[in-house]
Coordinates of C-alpha atoms in Angstrom, one line a residue:
Chain A
M1 CA 110.2 69.1 -41.8
K2 CA 108.0 66.2 -42.8
L3 CA 104.6 66.5 -45.1
T4 CA 102.2 64.5 -46.1
F5 CA 99.9 64.0 -48.5
H6 CA 96.9 61.8 -47.5
G7 CA 93.8 60.6 -49.7
I8 CA 94.5 63.8 -51.5
S9 CA 92.2 64.5 -55.3
K10 CA 91.7 67.3 -57.2
T11 CA 89.3 67.5 -59.7
F12 CA 88.8 70.5 -62.4
V13 CA 85.6 72.0 -63.0
S14 CA 85.6 73.4 -66.9
E15 CA 83.2 74.4 -69.3
R16 CA 83.8 70.3 -70.8
G17 CA 82.7 69.2 -67.2
E18 CA 84.9 67.3 -64.3
V19 CA 88.3 66.6 -65.1
P20 CA 90.0 64.2 -62.4
A21 CA 94.0 65.5 -62.3
V22 CA 94.8 63.8 -58.9
R23 CA 92.8 60.7 -57.7
G24 CA 93.5 59.8 -53.9
V25 CA 97.6 60.0 -53.9
D26 CA 99.5 59.7 -50.6
L27 CA 102.8 60.5 -49.7
T28 CA 105.1 61.4 -47.0
A29 CA 108.2 63.6 -47.6
R30 CA 110.1 62.9 -44.8
E31 CA 112.3 65.8 -42.6
G32 CA 115.0 67.0 -45.1
E33 CA 113.9 64.8 -47.9
L34 CA 114.5 65.2 -51.2
F35 CA 111.8 64.3 -52.9
V36 CA 111.0 63.7 -56.1
L37 CA 107.6 62.6 -58.3
L38 CA 108.2 61.1 -61.6
G39 CA 105.7 60.6 -64.2
P40 CA 104.7 61.6 -68.6
S41 CA 103.3 65.2 -68.5
G42 CA 99.3 65.1 -67.6
C43 CA 100.5 62.8 -64.7
G44 CA 98.9 65.3 -62.1
K45 CA 102.5 65.7 -60.3
S46 CA 102.3 69.5 -61.5
T47 CA 98.9 69.6 -59.7
V48 CA 100.2 68.2 -56.1
L49 CA 103.5 70.4 -56.5
S50 CA 100.5 73.3 -56.7
L51 CA 99.0 71.6 -53.7
A52 CA 101.3 71.4 -51.3
A53 CA 101.8 75.4 -52.4
G54 CA 98.6 76.1 -51.3
L55 CA 98.2 77.1 -54.6
L56 CA 94.9 75.2 -55.1
K57 CA 92.7 73.9 -52.6
P58 CA 92.1 69.7 -52.6
S59 CA 89.0 68.9 -53.5
S60 CA 89.2 65.6 -51.2
G61 CA 92.2 64.6 -48.3
E62 CA 94.4 65.8 -45.8
I63 CA 98.0 67.6 -46.1
R64 CA 99.8 68.3 -43.2
F65 CA 103.1 69.8 -42.5
D66 CA 104.6 68.4 -39.6
G67 CA 101.3 67.0 -38.6
E68 CA 99.9 70.4 -38.8
L69 CA 97.2 70.3 -41.1
V70 CA 97.1 72.6 -43.6
A71 CA 94.6 71.4 -46.3
A72 CA 91.9 69.9 -45.2
P73 CA 87.9 70.4 -47.5
R74 CA 86.7 68.3 -44.9
E75 CA 87.7 69.9 -41.8
Q76 CA 87.9 73.3 -44.0
V77 CA 90.7 73.8 -43.2
F78 CA 93.5 76.1 -45.4
V79 CA 96.3 77.7 -45.1
S80 CA 96.5 80.6 -47.8
P81 CA 100.6 79.8 -49.2
R82 CA 102.1 83.0 -47.6
E83 CA 100.8 81.4 -44.6
R84 CA 102.8 78.3 -45.5
N85 CA 106.2 78.8 -46.0
V86 CA 106.9 77.1 -48.5
A87 CA 109.1 78.2 -51.8
M88 CA 109.0 77.5 -55.3
V89 CA 111.0 77.5 -58.2
F90 CA 109.1 77.4 -61.6
Q91 CA 110.3 75.7 -65.1
S92 CA 109.2 79.0 -65.6
Y93 CA 111.4 81.0 -63.9
A94 CA 108.9 83.6 -62.8
L95 CA 110.9 86.3 -61.8
Y96 CA 109.6 90.0 -61.9
P97 CA 111.0 91.6 -64.6
H98 CA 110.1 95.3 -63.0
L99 CA 113.3 94.7 -60.2
D100 CA 116.2 93.8 -61.2
V101 CA 118.4 90.7 -59.4
F102 CA 118.6 92.2 -56.2
G103 CA 114.9 93.0 -56.1
N104 CA 113.7 90.4 -57.1
I105 CA 115.9 87.8 -54.2
A106 CA 114.9 90.6 -51.8
F107 CA 111.1 90.5 -52.0
P108 CA 110.6 87.8 -50.4
L109 CA 112.2 89.1 -47.3
R110 CA 110.6 93.4 -47.9
V111 CA 107.3 91.2 -48.1
A112 CA 108.5 89.9 -44.8
R113 CA 109.6 93.4 -43.8
M114 CA 112.5 92.5 -42.9
K115 CA 115.0 95.0 -42.0
E116 CA 116.9 97.1 -45.3
E117 CA 120.9 96.1 -43.5
S118 CA 119.9 92.4 -42.9
I119 CA 117.6 91.9 -46.7
T120 CA 121.6 93.2 -47.9
A121 CA 123.0 90.5 -46.0
E122 CA 121.0 87.7 -46.6
V123 CA 120.1 88.7 -51.2
A124 CA 124.3 89.1 -50.6
R125 CA 125.3 85.4 -48.9
V126 CA 122.7 83.5 -51.4
A127 CA 123.7 85.8 -54.3
S128 CA 128.3 84.7 -53.3
M129 CA 126.3 80.8 -52.6
L130 CA 125.2 80.4 -55.9
G131 CA 127.8 82.9 -57.8
I132 CA 125.6 85.8 -58.7
G133 CA 127.0 88.3 -56.7
E134 CA 128.7 90.0 -59.2
L135 CA 124.2 90.8 -61.4
L136 CA 122.1 91.9 -58.0
R137 CA 122.4 95.4 -60.9
A138 CA 121.1 93.2 -63.9
R139 CA 117.6 93.0 -64.7
P140 CA 116.1 89.6 -65.6
G141 CA 115.8 90.5 -69.1
E142 CA 119.5 91.0 -69.9
L143 CA 120.7 87.2 -67.5
S144 CA 121.4 84.0 -69.8
G145 CA 119.2 80.8 -68.9
G146 CA 121.2 79.9 -66.3
Q147 CA 121.7 82.9 -64.7
R148 CA 118.6 83.5 -64.6
Q149 CA 117.3 79.9 -63.2
R150 CA 120.0 80.4 -60.2
V151 CA 118.3 83.8 -59.2
A152 CA 115.5 81.9 -59.4
I153 CA 117.0 79.2 -56.2
A154 CA 118.0 82.5 -54.8
R155 CA 114.6 83.7 -54.0
A156 CA 113.9 80.5 -53.3
I157 CA 116.2 80.0 -50.6
V158 CA 116.7 83.4 -48.8
R159 CA 114.2 83.0 -46.3
K160 CA 114.2 79.9 -44.9
P161 CA 111.6 78.6 -46.1
R162 CA 110.3 74.7 -44.3
L163 CA 109.6 73.4 -48.2
F164 CA 111.0 74.0 -51.1
L165 CA 109.5 73.4 -54.3
L166 CA 110.6 72.6 -57.3
D167 CA 109.0 72.5 -61.1
E168 CA 111.1 70.8 -63.6
P169 CA 113.5 72.7 -63.0
L170 CA 116.4 72.6 -65.9
S171 CA 114.3 71.5 -68.2
N172 CA 114.9 74.9 -70.1
L173 CA 118.4 74.6 -69.5
D174 CA 120.4 73.3 -72.6
A175 CA 122.4 69.1 -71.6
A176 CA 125.5 70.4 -70.5
L177 CA 124.2 72.8 -67.8
R178 CA 121.5 70.7 -67.1
A179 CA 123.9 67.8 -66.1
A180 CA 126.4 71.0 -63.6
T181 CA 123.5 72.0 -62.1
R182 CA 121.8 68.2 -61.3
T183 CA 124.7 68.5 -59.5
E184 CA 124.9 72.1 -57.4
L185 CA 121.2 71.4 -57.0
K186 CA 121.6 68.3 -55.0
R187 CA 124.4 69.5 -52.8
L188 CA 122.4 72.3 -51.9
Q189 CA 120.0 70.3 -50.6
R190 CA 121.6 69.0 -48.5
E191 CA 123.4 72.2 -47.5
L192 CA 120.7 73.7 -46.5
A193 CA 118.4 70.4 -45.5
V194 CA 114.8 71.9 -46.4
T195 CA 112.7 69.0 -47.2
T196 CA 112.0 69.2 -50.8
L197 CA 109.5 68.2 -53.9
Y198 CA 111.1 67.8 -57.1
V199 CA 109.0 67.5 -60.3
T200 CA 110.0 66.3 -63.1
H201 CA 109.2 64.0 -65.8
D202 CA 112.8 62.6 -67.0
Q203 CA 114.1 59.2 -65.2
T204 CA 117.5 60.3 -65.2
E205 CA 117.3 64.1 -62.8
A206 CA 114.8 61.5 -60.4
M207 CA 117.0 58.2 -60.0
T208 CA 120.4 60.6 -60.0
L209 CA 118.5 64.0 -57.8
G210 CA 116.1 61.8 -55.4
D211 CA 116.3 60.5 -52.3
R212 CA 112.4 58.6 -53.1
V213 CA 110.9 59.0 -56.1
A214 CA 106.8 58.5 -56.7
L215 CA 105.9 57.1 -59.8
M216 CA 102.7 59.1 -60.9
Q217 CA 100.5 57.9 -64.2
D218 CA 96.6 59.0 -64.8
G219 CA 96.7 61.2 -61.2
R220 CA 97.7 58.5 -59.1
V221 CA 101.1 57.0 -57.0
L222 CA 101.6 54.0 -59.0
Q223 CA 105.2 52.9 -56.5
I224 CA 107.9 55.2 -54.3
G225 CA 110.4 54.1 -53.5
T226 CA 114.2 54.8 -53.8
P227 CA 115.5 54.8 -57.3
R228 CA 116.7 51.5 -56.4
E229 CA 114.0 49.9 -55.4
L230 CA 112.4 51.2 -58.7
Y231 CA 115.0 49.7 -60.9
E232 CA 114.8 46.5 -59.7
E233 CA 111.8 45.8 -58.3
P234 CA 109.1 48.7 -60.6
R235 CA 105.7 47.0 -59.6
T236 CA 103.7 47.3 -62.9
P237 CA 104.8 47.5 -66.5
F238 CA 104.7 50.9 -66.3
A239 CA 107.1 51.7 -63.9
G240 CA 109.2 48.9 -65.9
S241 CA 109.1 50.8 -69.5
F242 CA 109.5 54.4 -67.6
I243 CA 112.2 53.7 -65.4
G244 CA 115.5 53.3 -67.0
P245 CA 117.8 54.3 -69.8
S246 CA 115.6 52.2 -72.1
P247 CA 112.0 50.6 -71.7
M248 CA 112.6 47.6 -70.1
N249 CA 111.3 44.6 -72.7
L250 CA 108.3 43.4 -71.3
L251 CA 107.3 39.5 -73.1
P252 CA 103.5 37.6 -73.2
A253 CA 104.7 34.8 -71.6
G254 CA 102.3 31.6 -70.8
V255 CA 103.2 29.2 -66.9
F256 CA 103.0 25.8 -67.0
E257 CA 104.9 23.2 -64.4
E258 CA 106.6 19.9 -65.0
K259 CA 108.2 17.5 -63.2
G260 CA 107.8 20.6 -60.1
R261 CA 109.6 23.0 -62.1
L262 CA 107.9 26.5 -63.5
Y263 CA 108.4 26.9 -67.5
L264 CA 107.7 29.8 -69.1
R265 CA 106.6 29.5 -72.4
M266 CA 106.8 32.0 -75.2
G267 CA 105.9 30.9 -79.0
E268 CA 107.0 27.3 -79.2
E269 CA 110.2 27.5 -76.4
A270 CA 109.9 27.9 -73.4
V271 CA 112.3 28.7 -70.0
V272 CA 113.0 27.9 -67.5
L273 CA 112.4 29.7 -63.8
P274 CA 114.8 29.7 -60.9
P275 CA 113.1 28.5 -57.7
G276 CA 113.0 32.5 -56.5
K277 CA 110.7 34.1 -59.4
A278 CA 109.4 30.4 -59.5
G279 CA 107.8 31.5 -55.9
E280 CA 107.0 35.1 -57.1
V281 CA 105.2 34.2 -60.0
R282 CA 103.5 31.0 -58.3
R283 CA 102.3 34.2 -55.8
L284 CA 101.0 35.8 -58.6
A285 CA 98.3 33.1 -59.1
T286 CA 97.8 33.2 -63.0
D287 CA 99.0 31.0 -65.9
R288 CA 99.9 34.2 -68.4
V289 CA 102.5 37.0 -67.2
L290 CA 104.5 40.2 -69.3
L291 CA 107.5 39.4 -68.0
G292 CA 110.3 42.5 -67.9
L293 CA 113.4 42.0 -69.5
R294 CA 115.8 45.0 -68.7
P295 CA 117.6 45.2 -72.2
E296 CA 121.1 45.9 -70.6
H297 CA 121.0 42.5 -68.2
V298 CA 120.0 40.3 -71.6
R299 CA 123.3 39.1 -73.3
I300 CA 123.3 37.8 -76.5
S301 CA 125.5 34.2 -76.7
G302 CA 126.0 32.0 -79.7
D303 CA 124.8 29.0 -78.4
P304 CA 121.4 28.8 -77.3
G305 CA 120.9 27.8 -73.0
P306 CA 118.0 26.5 -71.2
T307 CA 116.9 29.9 -69.9
A308 CA 117.5 31.1 -73.9
L309 CA 115.2 32.5 -76.5
R310 CA 116.4 32.5 -80.0
G311 CA 115.9 35.0 -82.6
I312 CA 116.6 37.3 -85.8
V313 CA 118.7 40.3 -85.2
V314 CA 116.4 43.4 -86.8
S315 CA 118.6 45.8 -86.4
A316 CA 121.3 47.2 -84.3
E317 CA 122.0 51.1 -83.4
N318 CA 125.6 52.2 -82.5
L319 CA 125.0 54.7 -79.8
G320 CA 128.4 55.1 -78.9
R321 CA 129.5 53.5 -75.7
E322 CA 126.7 50.8 -76.2
R323 CA 125.2 49.3 -79.3
L324 CA 121.3 48.8 -78.7
V325 CA 119.9 45.4 -80.4
T326 CA 116.6 44.7 -82.5
V327 CA 115.6 41.3 -81.8
D328 CA 113.0 39.8 -83.4
T329 CA 112.3 36.5 -80.9
A330 CA 109.3 33.7 -80.6
G331 CA 108.4 35.8 -77.4
G332 CA 108.0 38.9 -79.5
I333 CA 110.4 41.7 -80.2
L334 CA 113.3 42.5 -77.5
T335 CA 115.5 45.0 -77.8
V336 CA 119.4 44.8 -76.1
L337 CA 121.8 46.9 -74.3
T338 CA 125.7 46.0 -75.5
D339 CA 128.7 46.9 -75.1
G340 CA 129.9 44.1 -77.1
E341 CA 130.7 43.9 -80.8
A342 CA 126.7 44.0 -82.7
P343 CA 125.8 41.2 -84.3
N344 CA 125.2 41.5 -88.0
E345 CA 121.5 42.2 -89.1
G346 CA 119.4 39.1 -90.3
A347 CA 122.0 36.6 -88.2
V348 CA 120.3 34.4 -85.7
V349 CA 121.6 34.8 -82.6
G350 CA 121.0 33.4 -78.9
L351 CA 119.5 35.7 -76.0
E352 CA 120.5 34.8 -72.5
L353 CA 117.4 35.8 -70.9
P354 CA 118.6 37.0 -67.2
V355 CA 115.6 35.4 -65.5
D356 CA 116.7 36.0 -62.0
T357 CA 116.7 40.0 -62.0
A358 CA 113.4 40.0 -64.3
S359 CA 111.0 41.3 -63.4
V360 CA 106.6 39.2 -63.8
F361 CA 103.7 41.0 -63.8
R362 CA 100.2 40.1 -64.1
P363 CA 98.5 41.2 -67.8
E364 CA 96.7 42.5 -66.4
D365 CA 97.8 45.5 -64.9
G366 CA 98.6 47.1 -68.1
G367 CA 102.0 46.5 -70.4
Chain B
M1 CA 115.3 97.4 -108.4
S2 CA 113.9 95.1 -105.1
E3 CA 111.1 94.1 -104.6
E4 CA 112.2 94.3 -101.1
R5 CA 112.5 98.4 -102.3
G6 CA 109.0 98.1 -104.2
I7 CA 107.5 97.7 -101.0
R8 CA 108.5 99.8 -99.3
I9 CA 108.1 102.3 -101.9
L10 CA 104.4 100.9 -101.2
Y11 CA 104.5 101.0 -97.6
I12 CA 105.6 104.7 -97.4
V13 CA 103.1 106.0 -99.8
G14 CA 100.7 104.1 -98.0
A15 CA 101.4 105.5 -94.6
A16 CA 101.6 108.8 -96.3
A17 CA 98.9 108.9 -98.2
M18 CA 96.8 107.7 -94.5
S19 CA 98.3 110.8 -92.9
A20 CA 97.7 113.1 -94.8
F21 CA 93.4 111.8 -94.5
C22 CA 94.0 111.8 -91.1
L23 CA 95.4 115.2 -90.9
L24 CA 93.5 117.7 -93.7
P25 CA 91.7 118.3 -90.9
V26 CA 94.0 119.2 -87.8
A27 CA 95.8 121.0 -91.4
Y28 CA 92.7 123.1 -92.0
M29 CA 92.7 124.6 -87.8
V30 CA 96.1 125.1 -88.3
L31 CA 95.2 126.9 -91.2
V32 CA 92.2 129.0 -89.7
G33 CA 92.7 129.1 -86.8
A34 CA 96.7 131.0 -87.6
S35 CA 94.8 133.5 -90.7
S36 CA 93.9 136.6 -90.6
R37 CA 90.1 136.1 -92.6
P38 CA 88.9 132.4 -92.2
D39 CA 87.8 132.2 -95.6
V40 CA 91.4 131.8 -95.5
L41 CA 90.7 128.6 -99.4
S42 CA 89.2 130.6 -101.2
A43 CA 90.5 131.7 -104.3
G44 CA 91.1 136.2 -104.1
A45 CA 90.8 136.5 -100.9
S46 CA 94.0 138.4 -98.7
V47 CA 94.9 136.6 -96.2
R48 CA 97.6 137.4 -93.8
L49 CA 99.4 134.3 -90.7
T50 CA 98.9 136.5 -87.5
A51 CA 98.8 134.4 -84.0
G52 CA 96.0 136.9 -83.3
H53 CA 93.4 134.4 -82.3
F54 CA 95.9 132.9 -80.0
F55 CA 96.2 135.8 -77.9
E56 CA 92.6 136.7 -78.4
V57 CA 91.4 132.9 -77.2
L58 CA 93.6 132.8 -74.4
G59 CA 93.5 136.7 -73.6
T60 CA 89.7 137.4 -73.6
G61 CA 88.2 136.9 -70.3
S62 CA 84.8 136.8 -71.1
L63 CA 85.5 133.6 -72.9
H64 CA 86.4 132.2 -69.6
F65 CA 89.3 129.7 -72.0
P66 CA 91.5 129.4 -69.9
E67 CA 89.2 128.1 -67.2
Y68 CA 87.6 125.3 -69.7
V69 CA 90.6 124.1 -70.5
L70 CA 91.6 123.4 -66.9
N71 CA 88.2 122.6 -66.4
S72 CA 88.5 119.8 -68.8
I73 CA 92.1 118.4 -67.4
V74 CA 90.7 118.6 -63.5
V75 CA 87.6 116.3 -65.5
S76 CA 89.3 113.8 -67.5
G77 CA 92.6 113.3 -65.4
L78 CA 90.4 112.1 -62.4
S79 CA 87.8 109.7 -64.2
A80 CA 90.8 108.8 -66.3
A81 CA 92.4 107.8 -62.7
L82 CA 89.0 106.1 -61.4
A83 CA 88.4 103.5 -64.1
V84 CA 91.4 102.9 -64.0
A85 CA 91.8 102.3 -60.3
L86 CA 88.8 100.2 -60.2
A87 CA 89.5 98.4 -63.7
A88 CA 92.6 96.9 -62.1
P89 CA 91.6 94.9 -59.7
A90 CA 88.4 94.2 -61.5
A91 CA 90.4 93.1 -64.9
Y92 CA 92.7 91.5 -61.8
A93 CA 89.8 88.9 -60.6
V94 CA 88.7 88.3 -64.1
T95 CA 92.1 86.8 -65.5
R96 CA 93.1 85.4 -62.1
L97 CA 90.4 83.9 -60.0
E98 CA 88.1 81.0 -60.6
L99 CA 84.7 83.3 -61.2
P100 CA 82.4 80.9 -61.9
G101 CA 81.0 82.5 -65.0
R102 CA 83.4 85.2 -65.2
M103 CA 83.5 85.4 -69.4
S104 CA 79.4 86.2 -68.9
F105 CA 80.8 89.2 -66.9
L106 CA 82.6 90.9 -69.1
F107 CA 79.9 90.1 -71.9
L108 CA 78.1 92.0 -69.6
V109 CA 80.0 94.8 -69.5
L110 CA 80.2 95.4 -72.7
A111 CA 76.8 95.4 -73.0
V112 CA 76.6 98.6 -70.5
S113 CA 79.0 100.3 -72.5
M114 CA 77.1 99.5 -75.9
F115 CA 74.3 102.2 -74.5
P116 CA 74.1 105.6 -76.3
P117 CA 74.4 108.3 -74.0
V118 CA 71.3 110.0 -75.9
S119 CA 69.6 107.6 -73.2
L120 CA 70.8 108.0 -70.2
V121 CA 71.8 111.6 -70.6
S122 CA 67.8 112.8 -69.3
Y123 CA 68.1 110.4 -66.4
L124 CA 71.4 111.9 -65.3
F125 CA 70.1 115.6 -65.6
R126 CA 67.4 114.6 -63.0
M127 CA 69.5 112.8 -61.0
M128 CA 72.1 115.8 -61.0
S129 CA 69.7 118.2 -60.3
T130 CA 68.4 116.6 -56.9
L131 CA 71.1 116.1 -55.7
G132 CA 72.4 119.5 -56.6
W133 CA 75.1 118.4 -58.2
I134 CA 75.2 120.3 -61.6
N135 CA 77.9 122.9 -62.7
T136 CA 80.1 120.6 -60.7
Y137 CA 83.1 118.2 -61.2
A138 CA 81.2 115.2 -59.2
A139 CA 78.4 115.6 -62.6
L140 CA 80.8 114.8 -65.0
V141 CA 83.7 112.7 -63.8
L142 CA 80.9 110.2 -62.3
P143 CA 79.3 109.3 -65.7
Y144 CA 82.3 109.4 -67.1
T145 CA 84.2 107.1 -65.1
A146 CA 81.0 104.6 -65.8
W147 CA 81.2 105.1 -69.5
V148 CA 85.1 104.9 -69.9
L149 CA 85.0 102.0 -67.1
P150 CA 83.9 98.6 -69.2
L151 CA 86.4 100.3 -72.2
S152 CA 89.4 100.7 -69.4
L153 CA 88.1 97.3 -67.4
W154 CA 88.6 95.1 -71.4
I155 CA 91.9 97.0 -72.1
L156 CA 93.6 96.2 -68.7
A157 CA 91.9 91.8 -68.5
S158 CA 93.9 91.9 -71.9
H159 CA 97.2 93.3 -71.1
F160 CA 97.1 91.4 -67.6
S161 CA 95.9 88.4 -69.1
R162 CA 99.5 88.2 -71.1
I163 CA 101.1 88.3 -67.8
P164 CA 102.5 84.9 -67.0
R165 CA 100.5 83.3 -64.0
D166 CA 103.5 82.3 -62.6
L167 CA 104.4 85.9 -62.2
D168 CA 101.3 85.8 -59.2
R169 CA 101.6 82.9 -58.6
A170 CA 105.8 83.5 -57.2
A171 CA 104.5 86.4 -55.5
L172 CA 101.3 84.4 -53.8
L173 CA 104.5 82.4 -52.3
D174 CA 107.0 85.0 -51.7
G175 CA 103.7 85.6 -48.8
C176 CA 101.9 88.5 -51.2
G177 CA 98.0 88.3 -50.3
R178 CA 95.9 89.1 -53.2
L179 CA 96.1 92.6 -53.6
A180 CA 99.9 92.9 -52.3
A181 CA 100.5 90.9 -55.2
L182 CA 98.5 93.7 -57.9
R183 CA 99.7 96.1 -56.1
K184 CA 103.7 95.2 -56.0
V185 CA 104.3 93.2 -59.6
M186 CA 100.7 92.8 -61.4
V187 CA 100.1 97.1 -61.9
P188 CA 104.3 97.7 -62.0
V189 CA 104.7 94.8 -64.9
A190 CA 101.4 96.3 -66.6
A191 CA 102.3 99.7 -65.8
P192 CA 102.4 100.4 -70.0
G193 CA 99.7 98.9 -70.8
I194 CA 98.1 101.1 -67.5
L195 CA 99.8 103.8 -68.9
S196 CA 98.4 103.9 -72.1
T197 CA 94.5 102.7 -70.4
G198 CA 94.6 105.3 -68.9
I199 CA 95.6 107.7 -72.0
L200 CA 92.8 105.9 -73.3
A201 CA 90.6 106.8 -71.2
F202 CA 91.4 110.7 -70.3
I203 CA 91.1 111.1 -74.2
F204 CA 87.5 109.9 -73.9
A205 CA 87.0 111.7 -71.5
F206 CA 88.8 114.9 -72.9
N207 CA 86.4 114.7 -76.4
E208 CA 83.1 114.4 -74.2
F209 CA 80.5 117.0 -75.4
L210 CA 77.1 115.3 -74.9
F211 CA 76.9 114.9 -70.9
A212 CA 79.1 117.9 -70.8
L213 CA 76.8 120.1 -72.3
L214 CA 73.8 119.4 -70.2
L215 CA 74.9 118.6 -66.8
T216 CA 76.6 121.7 -66.8
T217 CA 75.1 126.0 -67.2
G218 CA 78.4 128.0 -66.5
R219 CA 82.0 127.6 -66.6
N220 CA 82.6 126.4 -63.3
A221 CA 83.3 122.9 -64.6
R222 CA 82.3 123.4 -68.0
T223 CA 84.5 121.4 -70.8
V224 CA 86.5 122.2 -73.6
P225 CA 84.6 120.7 -76.7
V226 CA 81.4 122.6 -75.2
G227 CA 82.8 125.6 -74.0
I228 CA 84.1 126.0 -77.8
A229 CA 80.8 125.3 -79.0
L230 CA 79.0 127.7 -77.6
F231 CA 81.9 131.2 -78.2
E232 CA 80.1 133.9 -80.0
G233 CA 81.2 137.0 -82.1
L234 CA 80.8 140.5 -81.2
H235 CA 77.6 140.4 -83.0
G236 CA 76.1 136.8 -83.8
E237 CA 78.8 135.7 -86.5
I238 CA 80.5 132.8 -85.9
P239 CA 84.1 133.7 -84.8
W240 CA 86.0 130.3 -86.8
G241 CA 88.8 131.5 -86.8
M242 CA 88.6 132.1 -82.1
I243 CA 87.0 128.6 -82.7
M244 CA 90.1 127.2 -85.1
A245 CA 92.6 128.4 -82.8
A246 CA 91.0 127.3 -79.9
A247 CA 90.6 124.0 -80.8
T248 CA 94.3 124.3 -81.8
L249 CA 95.2 124.7 -78.1
A250 CA 93.0 122.7 -76.8
V251 CA 94.4 119.2 -78.7
V252 CA 97.5 120.7 -77.0
P253 CA 97.1 119.4 -73.4
V254 CA 96.9 116.0 -75.6
V255 CA 100.1 115.7 -76.6
L256 CA 101.7 116.5 -74.2
L257 CA 100.5 113.9 -72.5
V258 CA 101.6 111.0 -74.5
L259 CA 104.9 112.4 -75.4
L260 CA 105.1 113.0 -71.7
F261 CA 104.2 109.2 -71.2
Q262 CA 105.8 107.6 -74.1
R263 CA 108.6 107.9 -72.4
G264 CA 106.9 104.7 -69.6
I265 CA 104.8 103.2 -72.6
V266 CA 108.0 101.5 -73.3
A267 CA 107.5 97.7 -75.1
G268 CA 109.3 94.4 -73.9
L269 CA 108.9 95.3 -70.2
T270 CA 107.9 91.5 -69.4
R271 CA 111.0 90.6 -71.3
G272 CA 113.4 87.9 -69.4
A273 CA 109.9 87.3 -66.9
V274 CA 109.9 84.0 -67.7
K275 CA 111.3 81.7 -70.5
E276 CA 109.3 81.4 -73.3

């Protein structure tokens, strides 16, 4: 099923006035796609999920399932959650405490008045798929976090929903279980081929799971793309700093031209831009930019070349496989991820700036 | 002698004092009911223990005591059941739907329950007379239901608001309408709270005196508190022994009710519903 949000806004009315949670969101999750909504807490991603589920009505805009209108305040269309056939896995799991595991998984089928024999067969099928066939008589209170998670997923997939919604499903699991469940979720989603909206604030989850990712901030979608596109071509400084194993360095730089070549000036030092980047900077039509440099792309070198910046090492942290080095340069503080030997604190080093893979932003886009 | 031990002793002493204070009248009631003479505590009285008053109360046809007990149970039971049945959907609406002014609604309901019953009773008497309902169960069940409804609503609303919202959201997504979500998820999950609310409503109605006194004139619907108050001795004296025996017997249904449902009021039924 294809899910489309067109110009969706949601404003909550409280005693303290109107609070906009989602502002003009456009997005399309394609048939069978695992679409991730990524953003910091309070960015509106869970509200988007509730809007897709029909637990909330949009204030304006249109939501379509395969072209069919399911919510549009202007046309006064609203399809209730029970008629949408969507399933959701809640962050809290929301298992029914008065029912055993079988009863929980069977619940949507019983509500749909399926025959009891078919229910037994269906429950057994999904339970074995998720490896909880032995637990059918247990109460939610007797289960571990990981087992509850599986029951919640089983309940969601048992009735073959058109749309699968996952609200931070891994955030209550410990680190080891989280990585394992992440892989399994991905496999399960591929197997079922159900269009899936997945909400998370964890960029690692978004990057590893998502076919495409929508990055949200302050109720708006900033950028939609494959994980690779978001990593390589962030459109805003926020996207650059939110996505990636460690936040992107953002250096303010002046732009100037000399003898037909474009340079970036940081403090007293300047680096020359390769022709491709020069064109990109020209298109921004600004004399000041924010230069976005990924810590894992900056190289520490002994002698500074034409695209290098000199600085003093402030600190070096050992992260195990890599070292995170903080360097004070004329352009500002830079962090560098290196798998080589870390220089001593106080040492003067040259930093090889990866100008061709760097991102350039207008300073007014924030940072 | 540790501090923990000291606290334990204080705890036991405090609990004992509290229990004694509360149970002393009850003990007096049972004692007088079971004694041959009411002046059981006066010096020099020759008193023996007897079950005579109890048999007298139950056996004397002209007292109609068993009928009063039955009336009380029926009236209180119906009132409690009606109040809870009405309060449950109301509590769901107040805690789960986006209603404007739901807090004001709750406080209005509370304000209504503050009305002193004595200010209503003359109007109720006229109304029930006009309807011809004096001396019927309806004359008591309807006012009692209205009277315990605010209390039930408040207690149930507090129980419902403690149930995680994700639970009824899950029910809505699993294909339930609002009413089905209430019936299949909220009510079973809140069952201990609903039971205890019902018992509380039952006890309130069971103890009520004023309405019962004025809205019943005969034994058809008369309840235990009024029945006992109207006990008369053979020669106009107050039959303390029988009154106390009857009062003791009247406690039995309530105690039985609480004991019976105690098992249902298991704490921690919501355990494992959501990850806290």
